[in-house]
Every structure is written in structure tokens, then in C-alpha cells.
Coordinates of C-alpha atoms in Angstrom, one line a residue:
M1 CA 0.0 0.0 0.0
V2 CA 2.8 2.4 0.9
R3 CA 4.6 1.7 -2.4
R4 CA 1.4 2.4 -4.4
L5 CA 0.9 5.8 -2.7
L6 CA 4.4 6.8 -3.3
V7 CA 4.2 6.0 -7.0
S8 CA 0.9 7.9 -7.3
A9 CA 2.6 10.9 -5.6
S10 CA 5.4 10.8 -8.1
L11 CA 3.0 10.7 -10.9
L12 CA 1.3 13.9 -9.7
V13 CA 4.5 15.7 -9.2
L14 CA 5.6 14.8 -12.8
A15 CA 2.1 15.9 -14.1
A16 CA 2.5 19.3 -12.3
C17 CA 6.0 19.9 -13.7
A18 CA 4.7 19.1 -17.2
T19 CA 2.0 21.8 -17.2
A20 CA 3.7 24.6 -15.1
P21 CA 5.7 27.2 -16.7
A22 CA 9.4 26.5 -16.7
A23 CA 10.4 29.7 -15.0
V24 CA 8.4 28.9 -11.9
T25 CA 9.0 25.3 -11.4
T26 CA 11.2 24.2 -8.7
P27 CA 12.7 20.6 -8.2
V28 CA 10.4 18.7 -5.8
A29 CA 12.2 15.9 -3.8
T30 CA 10.4 12.6 -3.9
P31 CA 10.4 10.9 -0.5
P32 CA 12.7 7.8 -0.6
E33 CA 10.9 4.6 -0.9
P34 CA 11.5 2.5 2.3
A35 CA 13.9 -0.2 1.9
A36 CA 12.2 -3.7 1.5
P37 CA 12.8 -6.0 4.5
K38 CA 15.2 -8.6 3.9
S39 CA 15.1 -12.3 4.8
T40 CA 17.5 -13.2 7.8
A41 CA 20.3 -15.6 7.2
F42 CA 18.4 -18.2 9.3
S43 CA 15.3 -18.0 6.9
L44 CA 17.7 -18.3 4.0
S45 CA 19.1 -21.6 5.1
T46 CA 17.4 -24.9 5.6
G47 CA 17.9 -27.8 7.8
S48 CA 19.0 -26.2 11.0
A49 CA 18.8 -28.5 14.0
R50 CA 15.0 -28.8 15.3
T51 CA 14.1 -27.3 18.7
P52 CA 13.0 -29.4 21.5
E53 CA 9.4 -28.5 20.9
Q54 CA 9.6 -29.5 17.3
L55 CA 11.0 -32.8 18.3
A56 CA 7.9 -33.2 20.8
M57 CA 5.2 -32.8 18.1
R58 CA 3.9 -34.7 15.3
F59 CA 2.9 -32.5 12.1
D60 CA -0.4 -34.0 11.3
K61 CA -1.7 -31.5 8.5
A62 CA -1.3 -28.1 6.9
D63 CA -4.1 -26.3 5.5
L64 CA -2.6 -23.6 3.3
S65 CA -4.5 -20.8 1.5
F66 CA -2.6 -18.4 -0.7
R67 CA -3.8 -15.3 -2.7
I68 CA -1.1 -14.4 -5.4
H69 CA -0.9 -10.8 -6.5
P70 CA 1.3 -11.0 -9.6
A71 CA 1.3 -7.1 -10.4
A72 CA 2.3 -6.2 -6.7
K73 CA 4.5 -9.3 -6.4
T74 CA 3.0 -10.0 -3.0
I75 CA 1.1 -13.0 -1.4
D76 CA -1.6 -13.2 1.4
G77 CA -1.5 -16.4 3.2
V78 CA -3.4 -18.3 5.9
A79 CA -2.0 -21.5 7.3
V80 CA -3.9 -23.8 9.6
L81 CA -1.4 -26.3 11.2
D82 CA -2.5 -29.3 13.3
F83 CA 0.0 -30.9 15.5
T84 CA -0.1 -34.0 18.1
A85 CA 2.1 -33.9 21.1
T86 CA 4.4 -36.9 21.1
A87 CA 5.8 -35.7 24.6
P88 CA 4.6 -32.8 26.9
L89 CA 4.5 -29.7 24.9
D90 CA 4.6 -26.1 26.1
A91 CA 5.0 -24.2 22.8
L92 CA 4.5 -24.5 19.2
V93 CA 7.6 -23.6 17.1
V94 CA 7.7 -23.3 13.3
E95 CA 9.6 -21.3 10.8
L96 CA 8.3 -18.3 8.7
D97 CA 10.3 -15.6 7.0
T98 CA 10.2 -12.4 8.8
V99 CA 9.5 -10.5 5.5
L100 CA 6.0 -11.9 5.8
P101 CA 4.3 -9.8 8.7
I102 CA 1.9 -11.9 10.7
S103 CA -1.5 -10.1 11.2
Q104 CA -3.2 -12.8 13.4
I105 CA -2.4 -16.1 15.4
V106 CA -5.3 -18.1 16.7
V107 CA -4.6 -21.4 18.8
D108 CA -7.5 -23.7 19.2
G109 CA -10.0 -20.8 18.7
R110 CA -8.1 -18.4 21.1
L111 CA -6.8 -15.2 19.4
L112 CA -3.5 -14.3 20.6
R113 CA -2.1 -10.7 21.4
P114 CA 1.1 -9.9 19.5
D115 CA 2.9 -10.0 22.7
Q116 CA 2.1 -13.7 23.0
W117 CA 4.2 -15.0 20.2
S118 CA 7.6 -14.0 18.8
N119 CA 9.4 -14.6 15.5
P120 CA 13.0 -13.5 16.1
Q121 CA 15.2 -14.3 12.9
G122 CA 12.2 -16.3 11.5
R123 CA 11.7 -19.1 14.1
L124 CA 8.1 -18.4 15.3
T125 CA 7.5 -19.5 18.9
I126 CA 3.9 -19.7 20.2
P127 CA 3.7 -20.6 23.9
L128 CA 0.6 -22.6 24.8
A129 CA -1.7 -21.6 27.5
Q130 CA -1.1 -24.7 29.3
T131 CA 1.0 -27.8 28.8
L132 CA -0.3 -30.2 26.0
P133 CA -0.2 -33.7 27.2
T134 CA 1.3 -36.5 25.2
G135 CA -1.2 -37.7 22.6
R136 CA -3.4 -34.5 22.6
S137 CA -3.7 -32.5 19.5
T138 CA -3.7 -28.7 18.8
S139 CA -4.4 -26.4 15.9
V140 CA -2.9 -23.0 15.2
R141 CA -4.2 -20.4 12.4
I142 CA -1.4 -18.0 11.2
A143 CA -2.5 -15.2 8.9
Y144 CA 0.3 -13.3 7.2
S145 CA 1.1 -11.3 4.0
G146 CA 3.9 -9.4 2.2
A147 CA 6.5 -9.6 -0.5
P148 CA 8.3 -13.0 -0.3
H149 CA 12.0 -13.3 -0.8
R150 CA 12.7 -13.2 -4.6
A151 CA 14.9 -15.7 -6.1
V152 CA 18.2 -14.4 -7.4
R153 CA 18.9 -17.2 -9.8
A154 CA 16.3 -20.0 -9.4
P155 CA 16.6 -22.9 -8.6
W156 CA 20.1 -22.5 -7.3
D157 CA 19.5 -19.2 -5.5
G158 CA 15.7 -19.6 -4.8
G159 CA 12.6 -18.0 -3.6
F160 CA 9.7 -16.7 -5.6
V161 CA 10.2 -16.1 -9.3
W162 CA 7.9 -13.3 -10.7
A163 CA 8.2 -13.3 -14.5
T164 CA 6.1 -12.8 -17.6
T165 CA 5.5 -15.2 -20.5
P166 CA 6.6 -14.3 -24.0
D167 CA 3.3 -13.0 -24.7
G168 CA 3.3 -10.7 -21.6
K169 CA 1.1 -12.7 -19.1
P170 CA 2.1 -13.1 -15.4
W171 CA 4.2 -16.4 -14.8
V172 CA 4.9 -17.1 -11.2
A173 CA 6.8 -20.0 -9.5
T174 CA 8.5 -21.0 -6.3
A175 CA 11.9 -22.9 -5.8
V176 CA 13.1 -23.2 -2.3
Q177 CA 15.1 -26.2 -2.0
G178 CA 18.2 -24.5 -0.8
E179 CA 16.5 -22.0 1.4
G180 CA 13.4 -23.9 2.7
C181 CA 9.6 -24.0 3.0
D182 CA 9.6 -21.1 5.4
L183 CA 10.1 -18.6 2.6
F184 CA 6.3 -18.7 1.9
W185 CA 4.6 -20.9 4.6
P186 CA 5.0 -21.6 8.2
C187 CA 6.7 -24.9 8.5
I188 CA 9.2 -27.1 10.2
D189 CA 12.1 -26.3 8.0
H190 CA 13.9 -29.5 8.3
P191 CA 13.9 -32.7 6.0
Q192 CA 12.2 -34.5 8.8
G193 CA 9.6 -31.9 9.1
E194 CA 7.2 -33.4 6.6
P195 CA 3.4 -33.0 7.4
A196 CA 1.3 -36.0 6.8
R197 CA -1.0 -34.1 4.7
V198 CA -1.1 -30.7 3.0
D199 CA -4.4 -29.1 1.6
L200 CA -3.6 -26.0 -0.8
H201 CA -6.1 -23.6 -1.8
V202 CA -4.5 -21.1 -4.4
T203 CA -6.4 -18.0 -5.4
V204 CA -5.2 -16.3 -8.7
P205 CA -6.6 -13.9 -11.3
S206 CA -9.3 -15.9 -13.2
D207 CA -7.2 -15.8 -16.5
L208 CA -4.4 -17.9 -14.9
S209 CA -4.1 -21.5 -13.8
A210 CA -2.6 -22.6 -10.5
P211 CA -1.5 -26.3 -10.8
S212 CA 0.0 -27.7 -7.6
N213 CA 0.9 -30.7 -5.5
G214 CA -1.3 -33.8 -5.3
R215 CA -4.8 -34.5 -6.3
F216 CA -7.1 -31.7 -7.9
L217 CA -10.3 -31.1 -5.7
G218 CA -11.8 -28.6 -8.1
K219 CA -11.7 -24.9 -8.5
I220 CA -14.0 -22.0 -7.6
D221 CA -14.6 -18.9 -9.6
H222 CA -15.7 -16.2 -7.3
G223 CA -17.2 -14.0 -10.0
D224 CA -14.8 -11.2 -9.2
G225 CA -12.0 -11.8 -11.3
W226 CA -10.4 -14.3 -8.9
T227 CA -10.5 -18.3 -8.9
T228 CA -9.3 -20.6 -6.2
W229 CA -7.5 -23.9 -7.2
N230 CA -7.8 -26.6 -4.5
W231 CA -5.5 -29.4 -4.0
T232 CA -4.4 -32.1 -1.6
T233 CA -1.3 -34.1 -1.1
R234 CA 0.1 -36.7 1.3
D235 CA 3.6 -36.7 3.0
P236 CA 5.2 -34.1 1.0
D237 CA 8.9 -33.3 1.2
T238 CA 9.0 -30.0 3.0
Y239 CA 10.6 -28.0 0.1
A240 CA 8.4 -29.9 -2.6
I241 CA 5.4 -27.8 -1.7
T242 CA 5.2 -25.4 -4.6
L243 CA 3.1 -22.6 -6.2
A244 CA 3.0 -22.4 -10.1
V245 CA 0.9 -19.6 -11.7
G246 CA 0.5 -18.8 -15.4
P247 CA -1.5 -19.0 -18.6
Y248 CA -1.3 -22.8 -19.0
V249 CA -2.7 -25.3 -21.3
E250 CA -3.2 -28.7 -19.7
L251 CA -2.4 -32.1 -21.4
S252 CA -3.6 -35.1 -19.7
D253 CA -3.7 -38.9 -20.2
S254 CA -3.6 -42.1 -18.0
Y255 CA -0.5 -44.3 -17.7
V256 CA -1.0 -48.1 -17.9
S257 CA 1.5 -49.5 -15.4
R258 CA 3.4 -52.8 -15.7
F259 CA 1.8 -53.4 -12.2
G260 CA -1.6 -53.6 -13.8
D261 CA -3.2 -50.4 -12.6
R262 CA -3.5 -46.9 -14.1
F263 CA -2.8 -43.5 -12.8
P264 CA -3.1 -39.9 -14.2
L265 CA -0.6 -38.0 -16.3
H266 CA -0.6 -34.1 -16.6
F267 CA 1.6 -31.6 -18.1
W268 CA 0.7 -27.7 -17.8
H269 CA 2.7 -25.9 -20.5
L270 CA 2.4 -22.1 -21.6
A271 CA -0.3 -21.4 -24.1
S272 CA 2.4 -19.5 -26.1
D273 CA 4.5 -22.7 -26.6
D274 CA 4.6 -24.7 -29.8
P275 CA 1.9 -27.2 -29.2
I276 CA 3.9 -29.9 -31.2
K277 CA 7.0 -29.5 -28.8
A278 CA 4.7 -29.8 -25.7
R279 CA 3.0 -32.9 -27.1
D280 CA 6.4 -34.4 -27.9
L281 CA 7.6 -33.8 -24.4
F282 CA 4.4 -35.2 -23.0
A283 CA 4.9 -38.2 -24.9
Q284 CA 8.1 -39.0 -23.1
F285 CA 6.2 -39.4 -19.7
A286 CA 5.1 -43.0 -20.2
P287 CA 8.4 -44.5 -21.5
M288 CA 10.2 -42.8 -18.6
L289 CA 7.9 -44.2 -16.1
D290 CA 8.1 -47.6 -17.6
F291 CA 11.9 -47.5 -17.2
Y292 CA 11.7 -46.3 -13.5
E293 CA 9.1 -48.9 -12.6
A294 CA 10.9 -51.7 -14.2
T295 CA 14.3 -50.7 -12.7
V296 CA 13.5 -49.2 -9.4
G297 CA 9.9 -49.9 -8.6
P298 CA 6.3 -48.6 -8.5
F299 CA 5.7 -44.9 -9.0
P300 CA 5.2 -43.9 -5.4
F301 CA 2.3 -41.3 -5.8
R302 CA 0.1 -43.1 -8.1
D303 CA -2.9 -42.4 -6.1
E304 CA -2.4 -38.6 -6.9
K305 CA -0.6 -38.1 -10.3
M306 CA 2.5 -37.7 -12.3
G307 CA 2.6 -34.0 -12.9
V308 CA 4.9 -31.5 -14.7
V309 CA 4.5 -27.8 -14.9
E310 CA 6.5 -25.4 -17.1
T311 CA 8.3 -22.7 -15.2
P312 CA 10.4 -19.8 -15.7
H313 CA 13.4 -21.4 -13.8
L314 CA 15.2 -24.5 -14.9
G315 CA 13.5 -27.1 -12.7
M316 CA 12.9 -28.6 -9.4
E317 CA 11.5 -31.9 -7.8
H318 CA 8.2 -30.8 -6.6
Q319 CA 6.2 -33.8 -5.6
T320 CA 3.7 -34.9 -8.2
I321 CA 4.1 -31.4 -9.9
N322 CA 7.9 -31.3 -11.1
A323 CA 9.0 -27.9 -12.5
Y324 CA 10.3 -28.0 -16.1
G325 CA 12.1 -25.1 -17.7
N326 CA 14.4 -26.7 -20.2
G327 CA 12.7 -25.1 -23.2
Y328 CA 12.3 -28.5 -25.1
A329 CA 16.0 -28.3 -25.8
L330 CA 17.5 -31.2 -27.8
D331 CA 20.9 -32.4 -27.0
G332 CA 21.3 -35.7 -29.0
K333 CA 20.5 -37.9 -26.0
G334 CA 17.2 -38.8 -27.4
Y335 CA 15.3 -37.9 -24.2
D336 CA 14.9 -34.7 -22.1
W337 CA 17.5 -35.0 -19.4
L338 CA 15.7 -32.5 -17.0
L339 CA 12.4 -34.1 -17.3
Q340 CA 14.1 -37.4 -16.6
H341 CA 16.2 -36.1 -13.7
E342 CA 13.4 -34.5 -11.9
L343 CA 11.2 -37.6 -12.2
A344 CA 14.0 -39.5 -10.6
H345 CA 13.3 -37.5 -7.5
E346 CA 9.9 -38.9 -7.0
W347 CA 11.9 -42.0 -5.9
F348 CA 15.1 -40.5 -4.7
G349 CA 13.9 -37.4 -2.7
N350 CA 10.1 -37.6 -2.3
Q351 CA 9.5 -41.3 -1.6
L352 CA 12.9 -41.7 0.0
T353 CA 13.7 -38.5 1.9
N354 CA 17.1 -37.6 3.3
A355 CA 17.0 -37.7 7.2
D356 CA 19.6 -35.0 7.1
W357 CA 21.3 -32.7 4.5
D358 CA 24.5 -34.8 4.9
D359 CA 22.7 -37.7 3.3
M360 CA 21.7 -35.6 0.3
W361 CA 23.8 -37.7 -2.1
L362 CA 21.1 -40.3 -1.8
H363 CA 18.8 -37.8 -3.7
E364 CA 21.2 -36.3 -6.1
G365 CA 23.6 -39.2 -6.8
F366 CA 21.0 -41.9 -7.4
G367 CA 18.8 -39.4 -9.2
S368 CA 21.7 -38.6 -11.5
Y369 CA 22.7 -42.2 -12.0
M370 CA 19.2 -42.8 -13.5
Q371 CA 20.1 -40.6 -16.6
P372 CA 22.9 -42.9 -18.1
L373 CA 20.9 -45.9 -17.1
Y374 CA 18.0 -44.6 -19.0
A375 CA 20.4 -43.7 -21.9
R376 CA 21.4 -47.3 -21.9
W377 CA 17.8 -48.5 -21.7
L378 CA 17.1 -46.4 -24.8
H379 CA 20.3 -46.6 -26.8
G380 CA 22.8 -49.1 -25.5
D381 CA 26.2 -49.0 -23.8
R382 CA 27.8 -46.2 -25.8
A383 CA 25.0 -43.8 -24.7
M384 CA 25.4 -44.6 -21.1
E385 CA 29.2 -44.5 -21.2
A386 CA 29.3 -41.1 -22.8
E387 CA 27.1 -39.6 -19.9
L388 CA 29.2 -41.3 -17.3
Q389 CA 32.3 -39.9 -18.9
A390 CA 30.9 -36.3 -18.9
M391 CA 30.2 -36.7 -15.1
R392 CA 33.8 -37.9 -14.5
L393 CA 35.3 -35.0 -16.2
R394 CA 33.4 -32.6 -13.8
L395 CA 34.4 -34.1 -10.3
A396 CA 36.0 -31.7 -8.0
N397 CA 37.0 -34.2 -5.1
R398 CA 37.5 -31.3 -2.7
F399 CA 35.2 -32.5 0.2
P400 CA 33.8 -35.9 1.2
L401 CA 30.3 -36.5 0.0
V402 CA 29.3 -37.4 3.6
S403 CA 30.7 -36.1 6.7
G404 CA 28.8 -38.1 9.3
Q405 CA 27.5 -34.8 10.9
S406 CA 24.4 -32.9 10.7
H407 CA 24.4 -30.2 7.9
T408 CA 22.3 -27.5 6.5
S409 CA 21.7 -27.5 2.7
A410 CA 24.3 -24.6 2.2
E411 CA 27.0 -26.8 3.9
V412 CA 26.5 -29.5 1.3
Y413 CA 25.6 -27.6 -1.8
E414 CA 28.2 -24.8 -1.7
G415 CA 31.3 -26.3 -3.3
D416 CA 33.7 -24.1 -1.3
V417 CA 32.7 -25.5 2.1
G418 CA 31.1 -29.0 1.1
P419 CA 30.9 -31.5 -1.8
G420 CA 28.8 -29.1 -4.0
Q421 CA 28.1 -30.7 -7.4
D422 CA 29.9 -33.8 -6.5
I423 CA 26.7 -35.1 -4.9
Y424 CA 25.5 -35.5 -8.4
G425 CA 28.1 -36.9 -10.7
K426 CA 30.4 -38.5 -8.0
G427 CA 27.3 -39.9 -6.3
A428 CA 26.2 -41.4 -9.7
L429 CA 29.7 -42.8 -10.4
I430 CA 29.9 -44.4 -7.0
A431 CA 26.6 -46.0 -7.5
H432 CA 27.8 -47.2 -10.9
T433 CA 30.9 -48.7 -9.3
L434 CA 29.0 -50.4 -6.5
R435 CA 26.5 -52.0 -8.9
L436 CA 29.5 -53.5 -11.0
L437 CA 31.1 -54.7 -7.8
I438 CA 28.2 -56.4 -6.1
G439 CA 26.1 -57.2 -9.2
D440 CA 22.6 -56.1 -10.4
E441 CA 20.5 -58.2 -8.3
A442 CA 22.3 -57.3 -4.8
F443 CA 22.4 -53.6 -6.0
W444 CA 18.7 -53.2 -6.9
T445 CA 17.7 -55.1 -3.7
A446 CA 19.7 -52.6 -1.7
V447 CA 18.3 -49.6 -3.6
R448 CA 14.6 -50.8 -3.4
T449 CA 15.0 -51.6 0.4
S450 CA 16.4 -48.2 0.9
V451 CA 13.7 -46.5 -1.3
Y452 CA 10.6 -48.4 -0.1
G453 CA 11.7 -49.9 3.3
R454 CA 11.2 -53.4 1.7
P455 CA 12.8 -55.3 -1.2
D456 CA 9.4 -56.4 -2.8
P457 CA 7.5 -53.0 -3.3
R458 CA 4.1 -53.3 -4.9
P459 CA 1.5 -50.5 -5.1
G460 CA -0.1 -50.0 -1.8
N461 CA 2.5 -51.9 0.4
F462 CA 4.7 -49.0 1.2
Q463 CA 4.8 -45.4 2.4
P464 CA 7.2 -42.4 2.0
R465 CA 10.2 -42.8 4.4
Y466 CA 13.4 -41.3 5.6
G467 CA 16.8 -42.7 4.8
T468 CA 20.3 -42.3 5.9
T469 CA 23.7 -43.1 4.4
P470 CA 24.5 -45.8 7.2
E471 CA 21.1 -47.4 6.5
F472 CA 21.9 -47.7 2.8
I473 CA 25.3 -49.1 3.5
A474 CA 23.8 -51.7 5.7
N475 CA 21.3 -52.6 3.1
A476 CA 24.1 -53.1 0.5
E477 CA 26.0 -55.2 2.8
R478 CA 22.9 -57.3 3.5
A479 CA 21.9 -57.7 0.0
S480 CA 25.5 -58.7 -1.3
G481 CA 26.6 -60.6 1.8
R482 CA 29.7 -58.6 2.0
D483 CA 31.5 -56.2 4.3
L484 CA 31.6 -53.1 2.2
G485 CA 32.9 -50.6 4.7
W486 CA 36.2 -50.4 2.9
F487 CA 34.3 -49.2 -0.2
F488 CA 32.1 -46.5 1.4
D489 CA 34.9 -45.4 3.6
A490 CA 37.1 -44.6 0.5
Y491 CA 34.3 -43.2 -1.7
L492 CA 31.9 -41.4 0.6
Y493 CA 33.9 -40.3 3.7
N494 CA 37.0 -39.2 1.9
A495 CA 37.5 -36.6 -0.7
A496 CA 40.2 -37.9 -2.9
L497 CA 39.7 -40.9 -5.0
P498 CA 41.5 -44.2 -4.7
E499 CA 44.6 -44.4 -6.8
L500 CA 45.7 -47.5 -8.7
R501 CA 49.4 -47.7 -9.1
M502 CA 51.4 -50.1 -11.3
V503 CA 55.1 -51.0 -11.2
R504 CA 56.7 -53.2 -13.9
D505 CA 59.9 -55.1 -13.3
G506 CA 60.8 -57.3 -16.3
D507 CA 57.8 -59.5 -16.9
R508 CA 56.5 -58.9 -13.3
V509 CA 53.7 -56.4 -12.9
E510 CA 52.7 -55.3 -9.4
L511 CA 49.4 -53.2 -8.8
S512 CA 48.5 -51.6 -5.5
W513 CA 45.6 -49.4 -4.4
V514 CA 46.3 -46.3 -2.4
T515 CA 43.7 -44.5 -0.6
P516 CA 43.7 -41.2 1.4
S517 CA 42.9 -42.8 4.7
G518 CA 45.4 -45.6 4.3
R519 CA 42.9 -48.3 4.8
P520 CA 42.9 -51.4 2.7
F521 CA 41.0 -51.2 -0.5
P522 CA 40.4 -54.7 -1.8
M523 CA 38.7 -53.5 -5.1
P524 CA 39.0 -56.2 -7.9
V525 CA 40.4 -54.8 -11.1
E526 CA 40.3 -55.9 -14.7
V527 CA 43.8 -55.7 -16.6
E528 CA 43.9 -56.1 -20.3
V529 CA 47.4 -57.5 -21.5
D530 CA 47.8 -57.3 -25.4
G531 CA 43.9 -57.6 -25.8
R532 CA 43.4 -60.4 -23.4
V533 CA 41.5 -59.5 -20.1
Q534 CA 41.9 -60.9 -16.6
T535 CA 40.7 -60.0 -13.2
L536 CA 42.9 -59.5 -10.1
T537 CA 41.1 -59.9 -6.9
M538 CA 43.3 -57.4 -5.0
S539 CA 42.2 -59.0 -1.8
D540 CA 44.7 -57.2 0.3
G541 CA 44.7 -54.0 -2.0
R542 CA 47.5 -55.5 -3.9
G543 CA 47.8 -57.9 -7.1
E544 CA 50.4 -59.3 -9.4
L545 CA 50.6 -60.6 -12.8
T546 CA 53.2 -61.5 -15.6
A547 CA 53.4 -59.8 -18.9
A548 CA 56.2 -59.6 -21.4
P549 CA 58.3 -56.5 -21.2
G550 CA 57.0 -55.1 -24.4
A551 CA 53.3 -55.9 -23.8
H552 CA 50.6 -53.3 -23.8
I553 CA 48.9 -53.2 -20.5
L554 CA 45.5 -51.4 -20.0
L555 CA 44.2 -51.0 -16.5
D556 CA 40.4 -51.3 -16.0
P557 CA 39.7 -51.4 -19.7
R558 CA 35.9 -51.0 -19.2
N559 CA 36.1 -48.2 -16.7
R560 CA 34.3 -50.2 -14.0
V561 CA 36.0 -48.5 -11.1
L562 CA 35.9 -45.0 -10.1
R563 CA 39.6 -43.9 -9.4
R564 CA 42.1 -41.1 -9.6
L565 CA 43.1 -40.4 -13.2
P566 CA 46.0 -37.8 -13.5
H567 CA 45.0 -37.0 -17.3
I568 CA 41.6 -35.8 -16.0
E569 CA 43.2 -33.7 -13.4
Q570 CA 45.5 -32.0 -15.9
F571 CA 42.5 -31.3 -18.2
Q572 CA 40.6 -29.7 -15.2
D573 CA 43.8 -27.7 -14.4
W574 CA 44.0 -26.5 -18.0
Q575 CA 40.3 -25.5 -17.9
K576 CA 40.8 -23.4 -14.8
A577 CA 43.8 -21.8 -16.3
E578 CA 42.0 -21.0 -19.5
A579 CA 39.0 -19.6 -17.7
E580 CA 41.4 -17.2 -15.7
R581 CA 43.2 -16.2 -18.7
R582 CA 39.8 -15.2 -20.3
R583 CA 38.7 -13.3 -17.2
A584 CA 41.9 -11.5 -17.3
A585 CA 41.8 -10.7 -20.8
Q586 CA 38.2 -9.2 -20.4
A587 CA 39.3 -7.3 -17.5
A588 CA 42.2 -5.7 -19.4
A589 CA 39.8 -5.0 -22.3
R590 CA 37.4 -3.1 -20.0
T591 CA 40.3 -1.1 -18.5
A592 CA 41.6 -0.2 -22.1
S593 CA 38.1 0.9 -23.1
N594 CA 37.7 3.2 -20.1

């Protein structure tokens, strides 16, 4: 409201200056516009340790109502949150960004005064009138509004995205994986803060659509230029709740599953898109689902939908309504990699949710491994190996994938303090090496047990669950019947890769594994000698063979083992030097032009 008044005052001043004689006009100072409030560092991070109160309550349901104002770039929100005490509870604690002022809080029908709650740094604490006994439930209604944090570069630096379509219509999206759900609704901003159910009521201008998570419950045209879209979803990952608003065209169909049932497919794309490109992308839904159901197991949310919505940012794994912003780009792979990757997260992220951000490689590593596996499913080994090699060239190996300690998202995704992009490619290559080591049967048994909580998933016999790295290790050891501590110690808990060294002395060839921790690494390795391949067991990390002094020896000819390769490090060093040289040349050119 203040902003609108200031703009109107400025327009009046400009009109007066335009009509008054130049000789009598005097400059009129426009009052400076108040600085917009900024989100706190706490609100812009996600995964901070939960409070004792949050550990003592079960999040039963969130009923979320939003009114989206595209022109003003603001929202009005009302959240009704239901909790049950799992231990005696004296206060309700949730997170909500302080840039969204709270106008009202009601607990179990009792209106609170502003001095009866506090929201320092975005951690909202609401003391209860009396201790809530174990097993008793409570409900809080929180009304708020304002201009939510805007994304700087979604989805990597996320928040609200306020954009326009090519034909000038409003186009709005949220992407908050790295910052958390509290940027636009009051939640427990932690991976283990999932509510059992979320109902969404999204009110938007009537010429726009608002697809969202879960099942569609219908829309209400209020006859005043506004329409409310109603949705319901179960067990959503906290950052997977999303808003998407735009002039969409909906494509729909049903998928006939290899498990003998059907479930709905939906794609909301911009009305301005080429309809042929949109239909071609939609046609990829079914074969991708068949791959996942054949390889991993049943689509987890078949009682709701597989949904995709086009967004003004690249993409994000929003449960049952994945964001797609790849622009129908072709890259020679024969499938849309972004669509396929975000779909992977319905299994690795939304069905199996990381218990802590330190376990995020379970989302991104396995999610990324699905792309080369799908390439092979479609086009054979060469396509798979090409994608794996592209991943290998990008590994940084600066920090371990897993630290064994609780982390926020930034401590994992920021490459200067944590593994960063390695959770994608390195995680995928570790999964590939593990699969080739223990075999397909044991590997997929371990994966399914981790994803579904059981090795024999069928539609209806599993629920979304949390997973950890130690649990996955235990599942892999159980499925393979092997002690794999050496494997995961080397690959997950150390930054540098194992190195395979070779020494030749006459016709004697000695191989040895060297790891950063110095622990034994009994990784079998194939060796090709003049075209003939043999496998060394390397049971104590060492192996020996004989070969004529002039024989050509090729280690690991099929690239089965993730290991240190000096020629890749040389390539990466050259890339960095070239990038620095280009930056220096550009800086010199700018200086010369000035």
C-alpha cells in the first residue's frame, strides 16, 4: 500500500511539472521509498537443528491458503497447522520468514495478542496456554502477507520467481530447496519436518491457472476476477510444496502401469508454446515411467498423479508437480534430461527423503545415475558411457560426499565448504561402481529396500520414508553378503579418489591401491594385456601378474572402477587456467576501453 501511494505521488509531481511554466518550477524531492525488508540468514538456510518443541510434536496436517498478486509481487497467506504432542508440549515452534508480517495467530480458537508470540530471525514461537499432554492435538491458524523473498537465480539461489510469459502474461513459480519452505509458509524447515497431509487453496486472477501438488479437488470462480484452485497431497517433502501460476494449457492422459493399474499424467505448459513440442515432451512421460517402474519400482504417488508444470526457472523436484524449464531443448541424448532427472526425485527425494542434508547424495547421486541408465535403456552402452564420462570430467573431489555430521543445505551444496556438485556426478559414479562390484541383483535389492523400506515393493504396500547413509550401507552389505565398509569409507567419507598404481619389473607387474585414509581397499580390477583381459582380486589391496616387457597393459579397460586419473586432473587444471586467462583478458579490455 505504501509503495502504491508513493508511485501515485510521483506521477502527480511529474504531471504538475509538465503543465507549469518552466520559469516557476522548482525541483520537488520525492520521498525515498522505504527499503524492503530482507530475509534473515536463518530463513535463507534450511535444515538447522530442530528445537526440543519440534521434536516433541507430530505434524499432522497443513491447510494452506494463498492469494497471489502478480502485479504487486505479494502474497496473502493463511495457514492452519495441526499437531499432536509426542511428549508434553509447552509451545509450538515453526519457521516463517520475517519479511511476511503476521497479522493474526489463533490457537484452538483463542486469538493471541501480538505479545503472546515472537518470531526472531524467522523461528516463530507460540507458547501454549497450558502444557499439552502426550497424545493430545492442537491447531494454530496463522495469517500473514507481504512480498516474499525473490529468487536471485532459481533454482540455485531460490525463492519466488515473478516473471512474464513471451506474450506478456504473469508467470509465477517458487523454488526453495536451498532456502526452505519457510520462505512462503509456516513449516518445520527440516527434512524430517514433513506434514502427513497438505491441503492447498491457491487464489489467482481468473485468466491464470494454478496447478500444484497432489490431487485436484476442483476450482471455484468467485465471479470477481479471482479463482481458487484446490489441491491435497500426502507426505510431501518440505521443500516440495510449490506454487505455479501462469496462462497454462493442460495435457492429460492415463498411464497403464506394468503393475496392472492406471494413474493420471498431467502437463501444464504455456499457451504460447509450440503445441507440437509440448505434445512431444508429454509423450516422453510414459516410457520414462516404464523405465523407473521396471528398474527401481512402483511410482510412489500413483494415487495422486505424475505431474509436470512449465516454469520460468530450470527445474525442481516438486512432488507430483515437477518444475520444467528446459525449453524443449534437444541435446542428442534422445530424451529430455531435465524431465528425466526431476522424475527420478519422485523416488530419490520424495519417496526416500534424506534424514539430514548430509545424506543428500542419496537424492542427487542416485537421481543422476538414472540418466545414464536410461540412456542405455534407450540406446545401449555407448550412450551410457558417454554420460558417465561427462560426469567424470566434472568431479572436484575437494570434500567428502558425507561427513557423518548434521548439516544445513548450504553446507552441502556450496562447493567451497562442502561437496557441492559432486553429490550429483560423483554420487552417480559411486553407485555405478557399486553396481558393477556387487552385481545387479544385490544392487537393486539394496536400492529398493532403501527407497521403499522393503525389497518387494508393490502398489499399496509402502509409504514415503526417511533414509540415511548408514542405512543404505547396511542394506548394500545385507543384499550382497559382503563387508563393504572399505568401499564406502574410500568413496563417501574421503574426498580424494583411490589411486591404482602399477610397477613393472621385467615380466613382473605389481598393482596396488592407495587410499587417502591408508585403509585397505580390496577392489578387484580388470587388466588387459595385449587384448586379453584378466581380473585381479586385489584381496589385500595388491595384485600381481606377468606380462612380457613389451606387452601393452591397460588397467580397467571397461572403466568399471571410479579412481584417480591424472590426465583428467591435468584437463581440469587447464580448464581453470583458461578460464582465468579469459577473465584477465576481459578485465584488461574493459580497462583499455575506459
